[in-house]
């Protein structure tokens, strides 16, 4: 039989003559049991048919998984399809939703029957004659070609609207390129698609990263805790038991102290206390440092917590109803201002107490001083007997008093709206939002089983409720008709909910001691924590208090829960969502971004081993499959010639082949030496995959067997492994040329047919030890103990690391260059050969057979070298691309006609060169000038690692990727289309949806990454003559043909000089030096260098700090106050002695002057009219003496 034109094994048709079917009557779902296939393989089909029992079991398991996925998807998501299973309308379709995601369970069941009962006609290879029968190719039942696949879908969907999309879907499924798709391939695709979609929906930072701490509250005496709360100054956790035991805990869950509420001291010694009252709720008052407790004795007890020993201060007793729940509010900006205490009672009412002076006194002082707490009758508070300190107000939960009344389960005060939220367990008026002033309407929420708990966040305007029906509901606080979302997942009733605003998450707690974390935006469960309390094991349902949950925010960041007489703490690992200043495509640096012209999609890979597929026309994310290579970095990516498979290489040498539409790993290629993979080339005509990397070998993998999951490596390259150093670049040119470039500068072109060398453009060069020693001497000149022998050993060590036969570079090499993308500096050290960063064949010139034209371009330390393969003199020209020195070009591409060359350098610049007439003919001397520069623009903040030319129906575009974690799309004019990963999608056909005329920096402000800080326009205005100067400086070094960069004769700018301290420290020192010189230049006019440099340029700090001699300055006529004029002071008779002894005080006429003061009064002449009586000069003269004593002569 034939499926792809090749002979395959004959298969027993009896197995497929009549498909085996069985029906699961319990679930009501028909499950068709057919032989599973892996990737549509005939061989796997034969193996499975030999064992029908295994085939049935495996297929049932796969169908069960698929149905479970679809059922879950059907329950949790709202499909655009009709909810009626008999209706097959696909009219309401989201443009960004794929057809396979809209299909429901009944569609998949019908499609499974189409595949199962499908019997394709035989293919007639040769018509029958009178002498010979017809030659017929038997087709496999259940395997459909594209036409049959589209017809089957049309029958299921009852429409031909999706025929064009089904062609693309068929190409996605047919990864083996045999032209057929079966049910197993479709199931594999759908299962992986659902798995990745589930992962994307639930991919969030989970808050709880460590195991919970559980403590036993011995003081409770086997009674459950009614309330857990937190106190301040210092921060402590407080638990209050049902019978009045108060336990204070430190932040590390160590018990600090305990108290017991009791009316009779004799009960304290009893083995088990028997109180007449139960504590219903407790709350901490932060501004006045007090604790309020409510009990079934119809009283509220207020304890003072300001001292180390807590004591009861007030006791509100003889209340008409039992207070059941509390809430408290105060102004954090004005703690001494009015505060509000709210509590709900069992009679269905809410009471509000307004404390006017909470820091000084809460109630009136009693007439009689009594020992213990101050007793306060509740009726006096209601009647206004304490109106000087507290006001009272009562609000009814129900408009009409219910019989029996509804107990208020929880209350919350909203200060900004002066409203109160109250809840009950009744299905009618379960939650009511009431305005205290009764000026606004009430918002009433009705829930069938009432409300057990709720939480409200004003900033998010989200109301979360928990009920005994196991459901958590999210509400808009002002839309009571229906909830925003219903979160299902708890197995028992929900008794606690809390909103974490920073994480945008909801924490819920159920009766079976299970904590769940929900995402508010996605309405999905992110994490489930089962707390293993001793009282909840063995399937027992534990008991809980009224308020068993407390969320403590920064700086403790913990969730506290109670269960019976146990306390548990879950520490939050992350407290805020990361605030991204800019849009990023991945969370780490990108290694590449490649374009698939068949599906019109972009695939990006990053160092965190994640691969993402994006739609080019809108920028939307199609799918993400994470941990593609485990924890290893992805180093290179490429599509095969059919554009249906993705091949990726990693840092540890592993290579994998993917169906990138669903993340299915088709093949795993054997790693060689755990060396980084730097280049992959699939050759479909020969059914091989070539790979190079730090192994320094050209490795061949057999790609002919579609069923072979593990493919061994073949290192027997016929031409030999000639590279002595790591291979950093590779490119392939049809029909037979393969170019490789190494870290030592070697460039070799191979003939793929013979696997022999076609031409060796440059031999690899070893490091120059002499120049290495000179470089080391410059860096370590400050160390006198660093001998010449040490320098020689270090230089030789570097040399040995380059010439060793070990497949992995030495540790020194790994530290200096982890790879081209991760190098912080691209400056080539003295004596170090220039590495080949990139190779690019000009395919149009190779096909044209122009023997004199340059057809290979290599990037080396920022220079682009142009090579011809057929002339005696191979190098035809070179020029420098970046605008600054010591940079590199890591990305190059060209259009199909090779008329323009697009380059991306390590400063983030993209340049488009007109190379249509560049190096087309051999000249006597190499071309050193740059080709015409058409467009230049800044695309990224850091190094551009990938650039691709994209030809679309709309026009021509440029796809770029960088180590700044972004991949972006640009037009050929440099217009910014958008960044993959941004929230706002674009439409390539509508230029108004592009980000142009904005740039990536218009929204995120100035760049915060290290890189080129130059403005985009200034970069474009830099003249090309800078490049010409640098090219001229390289003329001598290139003529030696050894790949080294000689030391330039011109003086290097001080800013580019690096020291052993590192580039960052060097830049800081240079910045300080520049600022210092600037200050000197600005102040140079006031500095007399004849004084500061009296002894030449030697340092003379004393001379520099010497001040000028003090000269006597005559004061000009100064304004005088009326008091000075009254005392007789004038500007004419004012002297320095008079200023020193001037009396500005008013004096004290009642105190007589002392003897010392009489003596000092002679300092002022008697003839002076400003003299004053001795009785008024005493005090100021004492102050004058102090001034003299403190004056420095």
mmCIF file of N, CA and C in Angstrom, residues 932-1010:
data_model
loop_
_atom_site.group_PDB
_atom_site.id
_atom_site.type_symbol
_atom_site.label_atom_id
_atom_site.label_comp_id
_atom_site.label_asym_id
_atom_site.label_seq_id
_atom_site.Cartn_x
_atom_site.Cartn_y
_atom_site.Cartn_z
ATOM 1 N N UNK A 932 24.974 52.299 -0.345
ATOM 2 C CA UNK A 932 23.982 53.323 0.024
ATOM 3 C C UNK A 932 23.084 52.841 1.163
ATOM 4 N N UNK A 933 22.884 53.716 2.125
ATOM 5 C CA UNK A 933 22.036 53.398 3.280
ATOM 6 C C UNK A 933 20.651 53.976 3.043
ATOM 7 N N UNK A 934 19.661 53.105 2.925
ATOM 8 C CA UNK A 934 18.298 53.558 2.634
ATOM 9 C C UNK A 934 17.569 54.028 3.895
ATOM 10 N N UNK A 935 17.535 53.179 4.893
ATOM 11 C CA UNK A 935 16.766 53.477 6.107
ATOM 12 C C UNK A 935 17.586 53.030 7.311
ATOM 13 N N UNK A 936 17.528 53.792 8.371
ATOM 14 C CA UNK A 936 18.101 53.389 9.653
ATOM 15 C C UNK A 936 17.180 53.865 10.766
ATOM 16 N N UNK A 937 16.963 53.032 11.761
ATOM 17 C CA UNK A 937 16.104 53.394 12.894
ATOM 18 C C UNK A 937 16.480 52.523 14.082
ATOM 19 N N UNK A 938 16.158 53.021 15.260
ATOM 20 C CA UNK A 938 16.401 52.281 16.496
ATOM 21 C C UNK A 938 15.198 51.399 16.761
ATOM 22 N N UNK A 939 15.456 50.094 16.893
ATOM 23 C CA UNK A 939 14.367 49.136 17.066
ATOM 24 C C UNK A 939 14.280 48.582 18.474
ATOM 25 N N UNK A 940 15.420 48.494 19.176
ATOM 26 C CA UNK A 940 15.429 47.860 20.496
ATOM 27 C C UNK A 940 16.400 48.585 21.412
ATOM 28 N N UNK A 941 16.312 48.241 22.680
ATOM 29 C CA UNK A 941 17.182 48.829 23.688
ATOM 30 C C UNK A 941 18.534 48.141 23.753
ATOM 31 N N UNK A 942 18.579 46.891 23.373
ATOM 32 C CA UNK A 942 19.831 46.148 23.455
ATOM 33 C C UNK A 942 20.037 45.387 22.154
ATOM 34 N N UNK A 943 20.886 44.359 22.192
ATOM 35 C CA UNK A 943 21.341 43.701 20.974
ATOM 36 C C UNK A 943 20.182 43.067 20.211
ATOM 37 N N UNK A 944 20.210 43.266 18.896
ATOM 38 C CA UNK A 944 19.260 42.608 17.998
ATOM 39 C C UNK A 944 19.842 41.239 17.654
ATOM 40 N N UNK A 945 19.142 40.172 18.014
ATOM 41 C CA UNK A 945 19.647 38.816 17.813
ATOM 42 C C UNK A 945 19.024 38.138 16.608
ATOM 43 N N UNK A 946 17.960 38.711 16.068
ATOM 44 C CA UNK A 946 17.298 38.100 14.919
ATOM 45 C C UNK A 946 16.585 39.163 14.119
ATOM 46 N N UNK A 947 16.712 39.073 12.798
ATOM 47 C CA UNK A 947 15.994 39.963 11.893
ATOM 48 C C UNK A 947 15.587 39.159 10.667
ATOM 49 N N UNK A 948 14.336 39.305 10.246
ATOM 50 C CA UNK A 948 13.810 38.540 9.114
ATOM 51 C C UNK A 948 13.013 39.454 8.198
ATOM 52 N N UNK A 949 13.162 39.181 6.924
ATOM 53 C CA UNK A 949 12.370 39.870 5.910
ATOM 54 C C UNK A 949 11.046 39.124 5.741
ATOM 55 N N UNK A 950 9.928 39.854 5.801
ATOM 56 C CA UNK A 950 8.599 39.262 5.733
ATOM 57 C C UNK A 950 7.883 39.813 4.515
ATOM 58 N N UNK A 951 7.470 38.914 3.630
ATOM 59 C CA UNK A 951 6.682 39.285 2.447
ATOM 60 C C UNK A 951 5.246 38.880 2.699
ATOM 61 N N UNK A 952 4.366 39.873 2.760
ATOM 62 C CA UNK A 952 2.960 39.635 3.038
ATOM 63 C C UNK A 952 2.124 40.215 1.904
ATOM 64 N N UNK A 953 0.862 39.827 1.854
ATOM 65 C CA UNK A 953 -0.026 40.355 0.822
ATOM 66 C C UNK A 953 -0.162 41.865 0.931
ATOM 67 N N UNK A 954 -0.043 42.385 2.142
ATOM 68 C CA UNK A 954 -0.194 43.824 2.343
ATOM 69 C C UNK A 954 1.049 44.571 1.886
ATOM 70 N N UNK A 955 2.225 43.999 2.133
ATOM 71 C CA UNK A 955 3.463 44.672 1.780
ATOM 72 C C UNK A 955 4.652 43.947 2.382
ATOM 73 N N UNK A 956 5.754 44.678 2.508
ATOM 74 C CA UNK A 956 6.997 44.122 3.030
ATOM 75 C C UNK A 956 7.215 44.640 4.453
ATOM 76 N N UNK A 957 7.686 43.737 5.310
ATOM 77 C CA UNK A 957 7.882 44.077 6.718
ATOM 78 C C UNK A 957 9.200 43.490 7.207
ATOM 79 N N UNK A 958 9.601 43.936 8.405
ATOM 80 C CA UNK A 958 10.819 43.455 9.044
ATOM 81 C C UNK A 958 10.440 42.944 10.432
ATOM 82 N N UNK A 959 10.834 41.719 10.722
ATOM 83 C CA UNK A 959 10.599 41.104 12.022
ATOM 84 C C UNK A 959 11.911 41.086 12.797
ATOM 85 N N UNK A 960 11.913 41.672 13.989
ATOM 86 C CA UNK A 960 13.131 41.778 14.793
ATOM 87 C C UNK A 960 12.902 41.173 16.165
ATOM 88 N N UNK A 961 13.966 40.632 16.743
ATOM 89 C CA UNK A 961 13.962 40.112 18.113
ATOM 90 C C UNK A 961 15.230 40.577 18.799
ATOM 91 N N UNK A 962 15.142 40.760 20.113
ATOM 92 C CA UNK A 962 16.262 41.347 20.841
ATOM 93 C C UNK A 962 16.378 40.732 22.228
ATOM 94 N N UNK A 963 17.514 41.000 22.844
ATOM 95 C CA UNK A 963 17.717 40.569 24.225
ATOM 96 C C UNK A 963 16.978 41.456 25.219
ATOM 97 N N UNK A 964 16.269 42.467 24.765
ATOM 98 C CA UNK A 964 15.449 43.280 25.674
ATOM 99 C C UNK A 964 14.068 42.666 25.894
ATOM 100 N N UNK A 965 13.916 41.365 25.555
ATOM 101 C CA UNK A 965 12.715 40.559 25.817
ATOM 102 C C UNK A 965 11.563 40.876 24.879
ATOM 103 N N UNK A 966 11.828 41.526 23.753
ATOM 104 C CA UNK A 966 10.751 41.906 22.845
ATOM 105 C C UNK A 966 11.031 41.424 21.432
ATOM 106 N N UNK A 967 9.940 41.165 20.708
ATOM 107 C CA UNK A 967 9.970 40.926 19.264
ATOM 108 C C UNK A 967 8.992 41.903 18.639
ATOM 109 N N UNK A 968 9.441 42.613 17.602
ATOM 110 C CA UNK A 968 8.643 43.694 17.042
ATOM 111 C C UNK A 968 8.550 43.572 15.531
ATOM 112 N N UNK A 969 7.518 44.224 15.004
ATOM 113 C CA UNK A 969 7.259 44.223 13.576
ATOM 114 C C UNK A 969 7.349 45.646 13.057
ATOM 115 N N UNK A 970 8.078 45.821 11.945
ATOM 116 C CA UNK A 970 8.309 47.140 11.349
ATOM 117 C C UNK A 970 8.036 47.061 9.855
ATOM 118 N N UNK A 971 7.702 48.198 9.289
ATOM 119 C CA UNK A 971 7.621 48.281 7.836
ATOM 120 C C UNK A 971 9.014 48.550 7.270
ATOM 121 N N UNK A 972 9.154 48.420 5.967
ATOM 122 C CA UNK A 972 10.453 48.646 5.345
ATOM 123 C C UNK A 972 10.884 50.100 5.440
ATOM 124 N N UNK A 973 9.942 50.997 5.725
ATOM 125 C CA UNK A 973 10.274 52.407 5.912
ATOM 126 C C UNK A 973 10.663 52.721 7.348
ATOM 127 N N UNK A 974 10.619 51.721 8.223
ATOM 128 C CA UNK A 974 10.942 51.938 9.621
ATOM 129 C C UNK A 974 9.763 52.344 10.468
ATOM 130 N N UNK A 975 8.539 52.162 9.962
ATOM 131 C CA UNK A 975 7.346 52.498 10.722
ATOM 132 C C UNK A 975 7.039 51.374 11.712
ATOM 133 N N UNK A 976 6.747 51.746 12.914
ATOM 134 C CA UNK A 976 6.537 50.798 14.009
ATOM 135 C C UNK A 976 5.119 50.252 13.946
ATOM 136 N N UNK A 977 4.988 48.934 13.698
ATOM 137 C CA UNK A 977 3.677 48.290 13.653
ATOM 138 C C UNK A 977 3.228 47.890 15.046
ATOM 139 N N UNK A 978 4.092 47.233 15.799
ATOM 140 C CA UNK A 978 3.722 46.842 17.148
ATOM 141 C C UNK A 978 4.708 45.838 17.716
ATOM 142 N N UNK A 979 4.517 45.550 18.992
ATOM 143 C CA UNK A 979 5.317 44.557 19.712
ATOM 144 C C UNK A 979 4.449 43.347 19.996
ATOM 145 N N UNK A 980 4.958 42.183 19.722
ATOM 146 C CA UNK A 980 4.216 40.968 20.008
ATOM 147 C C UNK A 980 4.110 40.800 21.520
ATOM 148 N N UNK A 981 2.869 40.772 21.984
ATOM 149 C CA UNK A 981 2.609 40.706 23.411
ATOM 150 C C UNK A 981 1.893 41.924 23.948
ATOM 151 N N UNK A 982 1.724 42.961 23.137
ATOM 152 C CA UNK A 982 1.009 44.145 23.602
ATOM 153 C C UNK A 982 -0.487 43.861 23.645
ATOM 154 N N UNK A 983 -1.192 44.613 24.486
ATOM 155 C CA UNK A 983 -2.618 44.379 24.669
ATOM 156 C C UNK A 983 -3.430 44.783 23.446
ATOM 157 N N UNK A 984 -3.077 45.879 22.850
ATOM 158 C CA UNK A 984 -3.822 46.359 21.691
ATOM 159 C C UNK A 984 -3.343 45.641 20.439
ATOM 160 N N UNK A 985 -4.245 44.915 19.793
ATOM 161 C CA UNK A 985 -3.896 44.184 18.579
ATOM 162 C C UNK A 985 -3.918 45.123 17.382
ATOM 163 N N UNK A 986 -3.233 44.723 16.331
ATOM 164 C CA UNK A 986 -3.200 45.528 15.113
ATOM 165 C C UNK A 986 -3.795 44.745 13.955
ATOM 166 N N UNK A 987 -4.036 45.433 12.885
ATOM 167 C CA UNK A 987 -4.502 44.842 11.633
ATOM 168 C C UNK A 987 -3.573 45.325 10.529
ATOM 169 N N UNK A 988 -2.843 44.410 9.931
ATOM 170 C CA UNK A 988 -1.856 44.812 8.934
ATOM 171 C C UNK A 988 -2.494 45.551 7.766
ATOM 172 N N UNK A 989 -3.731 45.232 7.462
ATOM 173 C CA UNK A 989 -4.391 45.866 6.320
ATOM 174 C C UNK A 989 -4.867 47.283 6.639
ATOM 175 N N UNK A 990 -4.939 47.613 7.904
ATOM 176 C CA UNK A 990 -5.387 48.941 8.325
ATOM 177 C C UNK A 990 -4.238 49.628 9.054
ATOM 178 N N UNK A 991 -3.607 50.567 8.393
ATOM 179 C CA UNK A 991 -2.450 51.239 8.983
ATOM 180 C C UNK A 991 -2.826 52.108 10.175
ATOM 181 N N UNK A 992 -4.095 52.430 10.321
ATOM 182 C CA UNK A 992 -4.502 53.227 11.474
ATOM 183 C C UNK A 992 -4.363 52.446 12.770
ATOM 184 N N UNK A 993 -4.362 51.135 12.686
ATOM 185 C CA UNK A 993 -4.195 50.311 13.883
ATOM 186 C C UNK A 993 -2.737 50.109 14.255
ATOM 187 N N UNK A 994 -1.808 50.547 13.418
ATOM 188 C CA UNK A 994 -0.388 50.432 13.734
ATOM 189 C C UNK A 994 -0.032 51.426 14.842
ATOM 190 N N UNK A 995 1.070 51.169 15.484
ATOM 191 C CA UNK A 995 1.548 52.088 16.513
ATOM 192 C C UNK A 995 2.188 53.338 15.922
ATOM 193 N N UNK A 996 2.583 53.284 14.659
ATOM 194 C CA UNK A 996 3.164 54.444 13.992
ATOM 195 C C UNK A 996 2.164 55.594 13.986
ATOM 196 N N UNK A 997 2.537 56.839 14.240
ATOM 197 C CA UNK A 997 3.903 57.378 14.313
ATOM 198 C C UNK A 997 4.585 57.251 15.676
ATOM 199 N N UNK A 998 3.960 56.549 16.619
ATOM 200 C CA UNK A 998 4.608 56.355 17.906
ATOM 201 C C UNK A 998 5.753 55.353 17.769
ATOM 202 N N UNK A 999 6.625 55.376 18.751
ATOM 203 C CA UNK A 999 7.731 54.430 18.831
ATOM 204 C C UNK A 999 7.593 53.634 20.128
ATOM 205 N N UNK A 1000 8.334 52.559 20.290
ATOM 206 C CA UNK A 1000 8.227 51.801 21.545
ATOM 207 C C UNK A 1000 8.561 52.619 22.775
ATOM 208 N N UNK A 1001 9.256 53.730 22.610
ATOM 209 C CA UNK A 1001 9.680 54.518 23.762
ATOM 210 C C UNK A 1001 8.718 55.648 24.077
ATOM 211 N N UNK A 1002 7.716 55.855 23.229
ATOM 212 C CA UNK A 1002 6.728 56.897 23.517
ATOM 213 C C UNK A 1002 5.837 56.507 24.686
ATOM 214 N N UNK A 1003 5.582 55.198 24.836
ATOM 215 C CA UNK A 1003 4.686 54.746 25.888
ATOM 216 C C UNK A 1003 5.422 54.406 27.169
ATOM 217 N N UNK A 1004 6.659 53.894 27.053
ATOM 218 C CA UNK A 1004 7.361 53.479 28.261
ATOM 219 C C UNK A 1004 8.371 54.497 28.726
ATOM 220 N N UNK A 1005 8.484 55.623 28.048
ATOM 221 C CA UNK A 1005 9.414 56.656 28.482
ATOM 222 C C UNK A 1005 10.819 56.321 28.079
ATOM 223 N N UNK A 1006 11.788 56.803 28.826
ATOM 224 C CA UNK A 1006 13.179 56.575 28.502
ATOM 225 C C UNK A 1006 13.537 55.132 28.745
ATOM 226 N N UNK A 1007 14.475 54.662 28.011
ATOM 227 C CA UNK A 1007 14.911 53.278 28.141
ATOM 228 C C UNK A 1007 15.675 53.096 29.436
ATOM 229 N N UNK A 1008 15.403 51.989 30.109
ATOM 230 C CA UNK A 1008 16.062 51.688 31.367
ATOM 231 C C UNK A 1008 17.080 50.580 31.219
ATOM 232 N N UNK A 1009 17.250 50.060 30.019
ATOM 233 C CA UNK A 1009 18.215 48.996 29.815
ATOM 234 C C UNK A 1009 19.516 49.580 29.333
ATOM 235 N N UNK A 1010 20.600 48.879 29.633
ATOM 236 C CA UNK A 1010 21.894 49.296 29.143
ATOM 237 C C UNK A 1010 21.914 49.128 27.638
#
